[in-house]
Coordinates of C-alpha atoms and ligand atoms in Angstrom, one line a residue:
X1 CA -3.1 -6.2 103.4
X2 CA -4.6 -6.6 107.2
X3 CA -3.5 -9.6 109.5
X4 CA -5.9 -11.9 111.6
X5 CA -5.1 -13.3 114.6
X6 CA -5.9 -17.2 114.9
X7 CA -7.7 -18.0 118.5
X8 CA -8.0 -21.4 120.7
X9 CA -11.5 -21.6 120.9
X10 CA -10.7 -23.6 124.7
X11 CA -8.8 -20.7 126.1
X12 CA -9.3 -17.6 123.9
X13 CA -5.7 -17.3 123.9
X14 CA -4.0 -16.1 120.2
X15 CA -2.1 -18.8 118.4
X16 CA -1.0 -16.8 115.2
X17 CA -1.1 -14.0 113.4
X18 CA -1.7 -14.4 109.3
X19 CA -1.8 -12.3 106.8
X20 CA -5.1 -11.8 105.0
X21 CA -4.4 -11.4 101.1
X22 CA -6.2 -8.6 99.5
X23 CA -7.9 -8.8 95.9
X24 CA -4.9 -7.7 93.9
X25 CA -3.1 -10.8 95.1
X26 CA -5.9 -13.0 94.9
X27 CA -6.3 -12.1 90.9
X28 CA -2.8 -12.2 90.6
X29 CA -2.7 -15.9 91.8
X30 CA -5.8 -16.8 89.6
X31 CA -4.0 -15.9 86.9
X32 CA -0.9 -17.7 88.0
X33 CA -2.5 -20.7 88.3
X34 CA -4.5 -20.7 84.7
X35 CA -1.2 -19.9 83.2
X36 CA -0.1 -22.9 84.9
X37 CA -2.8 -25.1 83.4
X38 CA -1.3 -26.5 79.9
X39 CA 1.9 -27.8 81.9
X40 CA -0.2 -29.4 84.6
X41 CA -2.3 -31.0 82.6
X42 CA -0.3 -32.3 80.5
X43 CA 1.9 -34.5 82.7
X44 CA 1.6 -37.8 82.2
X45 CA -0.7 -40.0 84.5
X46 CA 1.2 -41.8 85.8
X47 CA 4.0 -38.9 87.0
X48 CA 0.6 -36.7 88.6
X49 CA -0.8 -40.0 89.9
X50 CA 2.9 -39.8 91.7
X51 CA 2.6 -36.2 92.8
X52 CA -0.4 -36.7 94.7
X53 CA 0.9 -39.8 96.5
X54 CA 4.0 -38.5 97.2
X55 CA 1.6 -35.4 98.9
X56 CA -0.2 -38.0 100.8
X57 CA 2.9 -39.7 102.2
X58 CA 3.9 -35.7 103.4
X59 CA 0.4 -35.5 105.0
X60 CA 0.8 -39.2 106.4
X61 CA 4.0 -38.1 108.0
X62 CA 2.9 -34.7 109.6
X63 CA -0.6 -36.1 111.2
X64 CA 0.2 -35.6 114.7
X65 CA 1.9 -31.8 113.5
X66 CA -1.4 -31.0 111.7
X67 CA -3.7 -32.5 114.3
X68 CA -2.1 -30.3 117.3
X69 CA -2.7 -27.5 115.4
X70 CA -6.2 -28.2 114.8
X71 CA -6.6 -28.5 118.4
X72 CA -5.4 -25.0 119.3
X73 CA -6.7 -23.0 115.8
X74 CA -10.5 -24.7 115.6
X75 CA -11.1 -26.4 119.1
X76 CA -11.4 -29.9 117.7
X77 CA -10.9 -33.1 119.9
X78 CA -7.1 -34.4 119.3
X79 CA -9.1 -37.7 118.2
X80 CA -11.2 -35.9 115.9
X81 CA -8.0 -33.8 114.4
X82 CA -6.0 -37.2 113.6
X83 CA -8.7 -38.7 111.9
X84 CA -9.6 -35.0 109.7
X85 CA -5.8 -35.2 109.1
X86 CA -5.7 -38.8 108.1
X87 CA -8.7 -38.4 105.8
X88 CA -6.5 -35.7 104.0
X89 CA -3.7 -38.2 103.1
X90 CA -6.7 -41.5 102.4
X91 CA -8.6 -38.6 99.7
X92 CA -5.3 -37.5 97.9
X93 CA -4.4 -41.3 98.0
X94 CA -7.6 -42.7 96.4
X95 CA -7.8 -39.6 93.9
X96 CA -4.1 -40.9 92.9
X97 CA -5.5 -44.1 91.2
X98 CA -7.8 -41.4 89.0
X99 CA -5.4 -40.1 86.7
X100 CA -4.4 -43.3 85.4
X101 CA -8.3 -44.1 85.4
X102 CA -10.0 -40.6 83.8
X103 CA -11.3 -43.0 80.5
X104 CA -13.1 -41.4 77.6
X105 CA -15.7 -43.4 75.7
X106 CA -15.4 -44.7 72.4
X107 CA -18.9 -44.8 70.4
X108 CA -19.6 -46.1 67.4
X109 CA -20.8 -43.6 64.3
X110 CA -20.8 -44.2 60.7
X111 CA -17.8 -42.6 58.7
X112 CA -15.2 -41.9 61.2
X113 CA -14.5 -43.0 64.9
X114 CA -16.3 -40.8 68.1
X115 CA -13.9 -40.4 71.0
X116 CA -14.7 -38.3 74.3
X117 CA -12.3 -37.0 76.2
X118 CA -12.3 -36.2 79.9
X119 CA -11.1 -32.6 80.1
X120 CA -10.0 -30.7 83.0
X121 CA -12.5 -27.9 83.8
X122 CA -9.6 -25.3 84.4
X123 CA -8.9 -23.3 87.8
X124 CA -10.9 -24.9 90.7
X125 CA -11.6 -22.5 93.6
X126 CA -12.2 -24.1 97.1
X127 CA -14.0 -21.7 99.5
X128 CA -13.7 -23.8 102.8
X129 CA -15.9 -23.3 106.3
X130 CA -14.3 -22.9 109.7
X131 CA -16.2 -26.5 111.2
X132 CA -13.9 -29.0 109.0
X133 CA -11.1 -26.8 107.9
X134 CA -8.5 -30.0 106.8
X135 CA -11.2 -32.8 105.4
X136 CA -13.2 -30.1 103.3
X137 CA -10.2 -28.9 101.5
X138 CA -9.3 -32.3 100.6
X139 CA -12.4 -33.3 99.1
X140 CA -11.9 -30.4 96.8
X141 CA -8.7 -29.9 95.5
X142 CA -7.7 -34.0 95.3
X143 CA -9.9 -35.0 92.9
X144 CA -9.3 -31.0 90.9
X145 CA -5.3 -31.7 91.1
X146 CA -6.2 -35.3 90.1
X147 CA -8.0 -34.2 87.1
X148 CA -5.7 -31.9 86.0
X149 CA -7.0 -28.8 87.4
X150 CA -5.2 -26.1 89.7
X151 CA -6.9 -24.6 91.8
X152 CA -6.6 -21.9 94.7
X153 CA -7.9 -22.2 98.0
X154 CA -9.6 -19.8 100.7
X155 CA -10.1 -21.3 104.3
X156 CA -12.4 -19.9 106.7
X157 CA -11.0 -16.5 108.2
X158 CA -11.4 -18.3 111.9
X159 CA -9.7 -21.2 110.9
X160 CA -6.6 -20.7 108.2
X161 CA -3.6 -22.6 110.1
X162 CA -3.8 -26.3 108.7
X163 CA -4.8 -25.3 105.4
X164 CA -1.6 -23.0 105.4
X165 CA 0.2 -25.6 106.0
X166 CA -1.1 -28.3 103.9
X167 CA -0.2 -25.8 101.1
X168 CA 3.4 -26.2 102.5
X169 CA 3.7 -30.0 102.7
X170 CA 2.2 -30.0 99.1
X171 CA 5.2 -28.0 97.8
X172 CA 7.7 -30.1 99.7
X173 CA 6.0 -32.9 97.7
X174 CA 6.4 -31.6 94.8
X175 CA 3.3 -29.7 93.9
X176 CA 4.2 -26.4 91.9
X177 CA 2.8 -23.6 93.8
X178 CA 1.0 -22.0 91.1
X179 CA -0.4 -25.9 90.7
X180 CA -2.1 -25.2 94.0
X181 CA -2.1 -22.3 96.4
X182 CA -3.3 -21.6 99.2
X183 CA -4.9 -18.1 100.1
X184 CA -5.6 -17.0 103.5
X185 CA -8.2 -14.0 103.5
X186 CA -11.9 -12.8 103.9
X187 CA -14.5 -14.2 102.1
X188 CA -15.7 -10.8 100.7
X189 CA -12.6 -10.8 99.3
X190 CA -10.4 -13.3 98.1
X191 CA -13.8 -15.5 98.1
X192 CA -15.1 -12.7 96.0
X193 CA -12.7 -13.1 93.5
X194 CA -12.9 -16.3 93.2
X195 CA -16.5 -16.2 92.1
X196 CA -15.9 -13.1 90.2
X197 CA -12.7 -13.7 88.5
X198 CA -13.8 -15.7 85.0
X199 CA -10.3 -17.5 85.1
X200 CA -11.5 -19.5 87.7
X201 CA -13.8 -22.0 85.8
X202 CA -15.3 -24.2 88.8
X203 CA -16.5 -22.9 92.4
X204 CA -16.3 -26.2 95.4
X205 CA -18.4 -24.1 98.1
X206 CA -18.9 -25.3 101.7
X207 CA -20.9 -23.3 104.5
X208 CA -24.3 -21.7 105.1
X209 CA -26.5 -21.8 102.4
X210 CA -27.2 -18.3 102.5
X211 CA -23.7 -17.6 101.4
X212 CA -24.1 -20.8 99.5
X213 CA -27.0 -19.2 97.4
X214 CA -25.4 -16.0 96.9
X215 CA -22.0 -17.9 94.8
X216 CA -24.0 -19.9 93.0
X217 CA -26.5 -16.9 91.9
X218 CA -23.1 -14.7 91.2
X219 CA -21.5 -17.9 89.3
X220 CA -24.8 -18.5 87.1
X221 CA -23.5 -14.7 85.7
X222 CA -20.9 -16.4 83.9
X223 CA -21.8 -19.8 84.0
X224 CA -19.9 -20.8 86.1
X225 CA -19.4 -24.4 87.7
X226 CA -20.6 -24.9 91.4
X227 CA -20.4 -27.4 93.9
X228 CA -22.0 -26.6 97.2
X229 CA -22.6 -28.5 100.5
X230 CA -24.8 -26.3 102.6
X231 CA -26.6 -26.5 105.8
X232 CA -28.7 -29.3 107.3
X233 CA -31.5 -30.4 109.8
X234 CA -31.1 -33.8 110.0
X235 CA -33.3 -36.2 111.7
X236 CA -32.4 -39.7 113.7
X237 CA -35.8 -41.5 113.2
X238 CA -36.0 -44.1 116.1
X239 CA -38.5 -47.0 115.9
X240 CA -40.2 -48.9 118.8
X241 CA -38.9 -51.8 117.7
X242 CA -34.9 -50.8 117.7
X243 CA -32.6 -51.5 119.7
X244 CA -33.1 -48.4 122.0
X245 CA -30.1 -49.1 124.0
X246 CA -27.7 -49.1 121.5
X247 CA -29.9 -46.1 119.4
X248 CA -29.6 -43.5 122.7
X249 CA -26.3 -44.4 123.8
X250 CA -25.0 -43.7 120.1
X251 CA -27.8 -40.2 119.8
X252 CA -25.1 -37.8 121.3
X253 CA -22.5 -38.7 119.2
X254 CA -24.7 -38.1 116.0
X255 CA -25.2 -34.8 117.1
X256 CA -22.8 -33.5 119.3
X257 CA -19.5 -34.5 117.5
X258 CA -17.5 -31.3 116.7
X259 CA -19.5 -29.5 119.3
X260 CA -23.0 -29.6 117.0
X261 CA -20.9 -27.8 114.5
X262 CA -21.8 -30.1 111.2
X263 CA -23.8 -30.1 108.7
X264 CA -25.0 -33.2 108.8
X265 CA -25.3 -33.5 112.9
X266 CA -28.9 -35.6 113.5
X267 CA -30.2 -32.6 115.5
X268 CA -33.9 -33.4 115.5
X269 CA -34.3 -37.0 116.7
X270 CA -38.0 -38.5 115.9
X271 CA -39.1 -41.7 118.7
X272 CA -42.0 -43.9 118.5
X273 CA -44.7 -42.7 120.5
X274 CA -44.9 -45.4 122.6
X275 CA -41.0 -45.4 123.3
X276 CA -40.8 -41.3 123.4
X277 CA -40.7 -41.6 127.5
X278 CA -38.1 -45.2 127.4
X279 CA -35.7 -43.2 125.3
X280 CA -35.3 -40.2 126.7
X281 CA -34.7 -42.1 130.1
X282 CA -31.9 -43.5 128.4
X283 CA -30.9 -40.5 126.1
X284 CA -30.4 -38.1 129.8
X285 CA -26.9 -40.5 131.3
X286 CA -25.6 -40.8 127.6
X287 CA -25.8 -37.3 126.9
X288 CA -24.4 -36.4 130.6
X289 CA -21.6 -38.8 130.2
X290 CA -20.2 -37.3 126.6
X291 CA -16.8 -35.7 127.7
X292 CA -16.9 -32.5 127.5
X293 CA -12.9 -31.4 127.9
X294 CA -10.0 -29.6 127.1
X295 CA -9.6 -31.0 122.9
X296 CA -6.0 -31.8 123.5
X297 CA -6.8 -34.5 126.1
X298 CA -6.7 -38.2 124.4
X299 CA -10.4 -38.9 126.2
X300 CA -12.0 -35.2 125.5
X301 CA -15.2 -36.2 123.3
X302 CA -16.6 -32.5 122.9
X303 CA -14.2 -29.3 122.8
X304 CA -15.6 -25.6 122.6
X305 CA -17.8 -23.8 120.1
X306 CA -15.3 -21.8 117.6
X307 CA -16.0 -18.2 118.3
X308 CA -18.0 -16.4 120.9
X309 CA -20.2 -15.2 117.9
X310 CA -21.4 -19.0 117.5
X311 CA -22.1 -19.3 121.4
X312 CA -24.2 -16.4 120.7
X313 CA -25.9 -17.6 117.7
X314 CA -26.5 -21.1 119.5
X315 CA -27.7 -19.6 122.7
X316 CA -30.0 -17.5 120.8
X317 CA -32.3 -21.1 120.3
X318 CA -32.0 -21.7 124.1
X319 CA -31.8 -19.8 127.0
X320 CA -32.1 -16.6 124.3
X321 CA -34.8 -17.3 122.6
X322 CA -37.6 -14.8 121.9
X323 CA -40.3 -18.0 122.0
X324 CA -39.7 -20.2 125.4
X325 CA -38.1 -23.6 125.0
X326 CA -38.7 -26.3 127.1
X327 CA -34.7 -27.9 128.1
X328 CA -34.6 -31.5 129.1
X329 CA -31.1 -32.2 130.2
X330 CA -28.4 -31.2 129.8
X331 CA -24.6 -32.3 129.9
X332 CA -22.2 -30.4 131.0
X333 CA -19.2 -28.4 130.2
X334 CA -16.1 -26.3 131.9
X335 CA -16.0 -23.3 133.5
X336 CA -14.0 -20.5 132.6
X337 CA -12.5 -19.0 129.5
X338 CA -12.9 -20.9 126.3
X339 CA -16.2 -20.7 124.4
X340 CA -18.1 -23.6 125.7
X341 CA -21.7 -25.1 125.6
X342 CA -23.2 -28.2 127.6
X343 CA -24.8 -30.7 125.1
X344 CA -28.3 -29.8 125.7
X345 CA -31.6 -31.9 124.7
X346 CA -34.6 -29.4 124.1
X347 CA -38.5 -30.4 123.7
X348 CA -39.8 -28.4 120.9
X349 CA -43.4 -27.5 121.1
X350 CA -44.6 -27.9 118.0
X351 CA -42.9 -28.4 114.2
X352 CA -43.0 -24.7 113.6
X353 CA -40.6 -24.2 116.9
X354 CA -37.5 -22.3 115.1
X355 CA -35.1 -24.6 117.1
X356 CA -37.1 -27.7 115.0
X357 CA -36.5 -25.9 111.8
X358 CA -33.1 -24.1 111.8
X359 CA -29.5 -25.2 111.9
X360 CA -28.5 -24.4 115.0
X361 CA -24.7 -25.6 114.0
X362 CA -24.2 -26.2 118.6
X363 CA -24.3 -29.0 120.3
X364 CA -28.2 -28.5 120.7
X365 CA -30.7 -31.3 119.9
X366 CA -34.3 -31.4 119.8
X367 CA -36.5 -34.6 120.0
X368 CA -40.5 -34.9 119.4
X369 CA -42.8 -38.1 119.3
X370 CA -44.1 -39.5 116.2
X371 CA -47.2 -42.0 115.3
X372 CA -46.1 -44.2 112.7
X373 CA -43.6 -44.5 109.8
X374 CA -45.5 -42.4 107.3
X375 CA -45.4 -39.9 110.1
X376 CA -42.2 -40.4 110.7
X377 CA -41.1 -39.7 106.8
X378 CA -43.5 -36.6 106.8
X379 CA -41.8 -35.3 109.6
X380 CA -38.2 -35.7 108.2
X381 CA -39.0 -34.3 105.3
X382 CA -40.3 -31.3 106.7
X383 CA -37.2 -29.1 106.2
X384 CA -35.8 -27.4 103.4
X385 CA -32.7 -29.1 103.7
X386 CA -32.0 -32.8 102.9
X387 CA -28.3 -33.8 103.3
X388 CA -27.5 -37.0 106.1
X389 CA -29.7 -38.7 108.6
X390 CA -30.3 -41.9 110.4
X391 CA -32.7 -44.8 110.8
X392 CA -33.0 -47.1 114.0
X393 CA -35.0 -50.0 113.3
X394 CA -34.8 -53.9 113.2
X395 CA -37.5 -54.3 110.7
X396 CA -35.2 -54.7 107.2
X397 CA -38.2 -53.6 105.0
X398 CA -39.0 -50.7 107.3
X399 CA -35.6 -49.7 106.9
X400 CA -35.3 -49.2 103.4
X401 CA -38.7 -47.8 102.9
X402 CA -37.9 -45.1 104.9
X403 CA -34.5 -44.9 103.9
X404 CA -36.1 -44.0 100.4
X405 CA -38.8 -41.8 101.4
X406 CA -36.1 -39.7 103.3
X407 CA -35.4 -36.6 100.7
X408 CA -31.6 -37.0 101.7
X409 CA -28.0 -37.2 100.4
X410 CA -26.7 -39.7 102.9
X411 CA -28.4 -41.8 105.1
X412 CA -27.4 -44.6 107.5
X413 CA -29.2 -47.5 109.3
X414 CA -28.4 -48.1 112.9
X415 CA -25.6 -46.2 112.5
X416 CA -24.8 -42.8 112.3
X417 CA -22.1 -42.7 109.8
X418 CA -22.5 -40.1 107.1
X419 CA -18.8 -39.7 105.2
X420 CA -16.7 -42.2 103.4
X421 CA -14.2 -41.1 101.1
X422 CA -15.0 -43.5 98.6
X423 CA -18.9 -42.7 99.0
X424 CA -20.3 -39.9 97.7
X425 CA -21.1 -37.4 99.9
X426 CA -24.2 -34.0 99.3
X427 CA -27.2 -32.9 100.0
X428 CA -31.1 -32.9 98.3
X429 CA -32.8 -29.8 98.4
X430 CA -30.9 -26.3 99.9
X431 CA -28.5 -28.7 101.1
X432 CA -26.5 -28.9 98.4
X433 CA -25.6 -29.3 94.6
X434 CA -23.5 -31.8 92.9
X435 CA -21.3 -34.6 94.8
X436 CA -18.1 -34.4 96.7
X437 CA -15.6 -38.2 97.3
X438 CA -16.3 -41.4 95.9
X439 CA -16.0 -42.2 91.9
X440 CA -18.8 -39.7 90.8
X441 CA -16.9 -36.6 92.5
X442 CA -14.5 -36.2 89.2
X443 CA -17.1 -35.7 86.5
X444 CA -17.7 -32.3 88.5
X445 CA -13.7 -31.7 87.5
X446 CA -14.0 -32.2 84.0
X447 CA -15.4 -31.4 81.1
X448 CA -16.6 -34.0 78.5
X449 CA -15.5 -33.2 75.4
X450 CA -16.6 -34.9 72.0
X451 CA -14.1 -35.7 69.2
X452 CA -15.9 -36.8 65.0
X453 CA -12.7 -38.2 62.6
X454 CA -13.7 -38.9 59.7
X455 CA -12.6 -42.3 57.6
X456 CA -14.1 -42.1 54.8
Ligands
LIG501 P1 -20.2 -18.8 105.6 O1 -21.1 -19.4 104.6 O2 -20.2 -17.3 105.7 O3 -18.7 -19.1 105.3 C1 -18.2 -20.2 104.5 C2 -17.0 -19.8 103.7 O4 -17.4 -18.9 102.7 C3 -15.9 -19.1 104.4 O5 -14.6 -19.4 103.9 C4 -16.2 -17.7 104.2 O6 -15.1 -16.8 104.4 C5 -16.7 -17.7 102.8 N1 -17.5 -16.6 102.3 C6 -18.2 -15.7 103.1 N2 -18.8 -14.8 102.3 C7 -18.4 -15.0 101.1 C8 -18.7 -14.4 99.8 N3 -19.5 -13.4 99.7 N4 -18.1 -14.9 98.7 C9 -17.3 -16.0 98.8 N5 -17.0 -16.6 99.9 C10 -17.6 -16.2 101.0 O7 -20.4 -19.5 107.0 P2 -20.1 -18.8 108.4 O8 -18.7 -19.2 108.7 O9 -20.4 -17.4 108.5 O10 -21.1 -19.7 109.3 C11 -22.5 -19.2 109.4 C12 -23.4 -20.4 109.6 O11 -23.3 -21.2 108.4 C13 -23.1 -21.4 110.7 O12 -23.5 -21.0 111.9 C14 -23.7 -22.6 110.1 O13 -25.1 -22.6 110.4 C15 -23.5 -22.5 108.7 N6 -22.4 -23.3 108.2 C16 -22.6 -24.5 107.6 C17 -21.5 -25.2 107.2 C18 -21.7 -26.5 106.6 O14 -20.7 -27.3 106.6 N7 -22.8 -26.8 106.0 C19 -20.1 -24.8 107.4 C20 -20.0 -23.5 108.0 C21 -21.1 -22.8 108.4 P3 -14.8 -16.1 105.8 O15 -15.1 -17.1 106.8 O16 -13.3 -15.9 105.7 O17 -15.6 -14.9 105.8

């Protein structure tokens, strides 16, 4: 087994060393963790529905623990970290009222009675991305624990540390660890196995949607159930008639939280024509004044990218490009070591303009004019991705025409919140397949099974 060694992304400094498991021990744990299935399941509701609250109150009393270490293994803001960390313990809380709540149907049939039965898929493997490493492991294995499934988990190779560690507090709680394990490795490997393994009966898959494409194509082999939430281009559609002030101060923090580095950042922003020139003047001071500062500081709005291979990869849309690109403004950020990048506004050309059309997954946004609200939709919908997005307008009617027209998972209206765990959360389009939180994330857990006794 090899060993990789954790990085802070704000000072390139190591933070840990972790083992990396290799395929024999992945396939070992698999199989672990189906044996363990009969005895999981099979606890009553009420005792699981106590398992995963009794988790939550571990996760609820080691926030700060798991938010420092966020800081130092991914780079995020301390303000960010508490909430990712806080979200953890609110999903395994609200999953906690399901197991109590996973009703069958009963529907009526001559000769007998017709029951369903909401079955537990079987293994669950989370493969988790190195942008949220503590709230996408939650939405994944709280609702599988809840409905009776185990599941094994692979974080990102770049950031493994919290999920390690939730794995801990969930044995202090109680959890068995072949109920759920955590397993540190590469993705073409333990990630492998999980797609390849047939034990493992569901895949939740977060990250690029080439990778995305390439489990679900390997999963379709056997059949196997996917989830995936996958890239996005999202766009922040700005009307003349909205309250600009309020729609460019808020702009930066669509786009720029997490460094740019999620999937549903609003990183093309469509204005009015005849506001294009107002809102930039009052997009430049709010995107200078985001704070762009060590993530451990309580004020810090914007840490570092994670890697230097993602500075490269987002300077390869700006000052790299192969086609010129026109920068506005930009903010700023600190010198020295750490792997930072200024929030930085760009003025596409045209739609074809590969920073219009790509994730750029950096604090990188691009803005063009549009005519009118048919324009507007067009535009938006000009991607192959469809997962979040925003609408500024003051015009109620306006609003949710456009919030229909949008091909998109999760839009918002003056506003640019995308995640509630009690919403459900995924994309149209290459963004995504299925639904993660809310009620309607379960049914991708289980299985419906239909039961005939006769009476007659
Ligand atoms: P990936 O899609 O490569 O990684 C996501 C997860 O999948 C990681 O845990 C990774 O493991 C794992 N993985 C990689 N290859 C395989 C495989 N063959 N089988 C099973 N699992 C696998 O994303 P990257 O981290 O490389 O990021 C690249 C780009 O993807 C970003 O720049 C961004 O544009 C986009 N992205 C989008 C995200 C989103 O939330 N939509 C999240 C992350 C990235 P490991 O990291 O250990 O190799």
């Amino acid at each position: 087994m090899s060993t990789y060694r954790v990085i802070d992304p704000a000072t390139e400094q190591g933070v840990a060393t972790v083992t990396q498991l290799d395929a024999e021990v992945t396939d070992a744990a698999i199989a672990r963790a189906h044996a363990a299935l009969p005895a999981w399941r099979s606890v009553a509701p009420a005792d699981r529905a106590r398992l995963l609250r009794r988790f939550a109150d571990v996760v609820d009393a080691h926030v700060e623990e798991l938010a420092r270490l966020e800081v130092r293994g991914a780079g995020h803001t301390i303000g960010n970290a508490r909430w990712e960390a806080g979200n953890v313990r609110d999903v395994l809380t609200y999953y906690s009222g399901a197991p109590e709540r996973l009703f069958g149907r009963q529907i009526p049939v001559a000769g007998g009675i017709d029951l369903t039965f909401a079955e537990p898929v079987g293994v669950v493997g989370v493969i988790v991305p190195w942008n949220f490493p503590m709230p996408i492991a939650g939405w994944g294995f709280a609702p599988a624990l809840a409905a009776g499934c185990t599941v094994v988990l692979k974080p990102a190779e770049l950031t493994p540390l919290t999920a390690i560690r939730l794995g801990e507090l969930a044995l202090e709680a109680g959890i068995p660890p072949e109920v759920f394990r955590v397993l540190p490795g590469k993705g073409s490997v333990v990630g492998q196995r999980f797609v390849a393994n047939p034990l493992v009966r569901k895949i939740v898959f977060t990250g690029s949607t080439e990778v995305g494409t390439r489990v679900a194509a390997q999963a379709a082999e056997q059949v196997k159930r996917v989830t995936l939430e996958l890239g996005g281009k999202s766009a922040n559609i700005v009307f003349a008639d909205a309250d600009l002030e309020q729609a460019a101060a808020t702009a930066p923090y669509g786009v720029f939280d997490n460094a740019g580095q999620d999937c549903c950042a609003r990183s093309r922003i469509l204005v009015e024509a005849s506001v294009y020139d107002t809102f930039l003047e009052l997009l430049e001071p709010a995107v200078k004044g985001v704070k762009v500062t060590d993530p451990g500081q309580d004020d810090a709005e914007m840490g570092p990218l994670i890697s230097a291979g993602q500075r490269t990869a987002v300077r390869s849309f700006v000052e790299d490009a192969v086609e010129p690109v026109d920068v506005a403004f930009r903010g700023e950020a600190p010198p020295g070591p750490g792997f930072w990048y200024p929030p930085t506004v760009v003025l596409p050309r045209a739609a074809t303009d590969r920073v219009w059309r790509e994730e750029v997954f950096g604090p990188v946004v691009a803005v063009m004019p549009f005519r009118d609200e048919a324009e507007a939709v067009a535009m938006a919908n000009d991607t192959e991705y469809g997962l979040s997005g925003s609408i500024w307008t003051r015009d109620v009617g306006r609003a949710l025409r456009v919030a229909r027209g949008v091909e998109s998972g999760n839009l918002s209206v003056n506003s640019h919140s995308s995640v509630r765990y009690w919403t459900p959360f995924g994309g149209f389009k290459r963004s995504g397949l299925g639904r993660e939180l809310g009620p309607d994330a379960l049914a991708s857990f289980t299985e419906v099974k239909n039961v005939f006794i006769a009476t007659d």
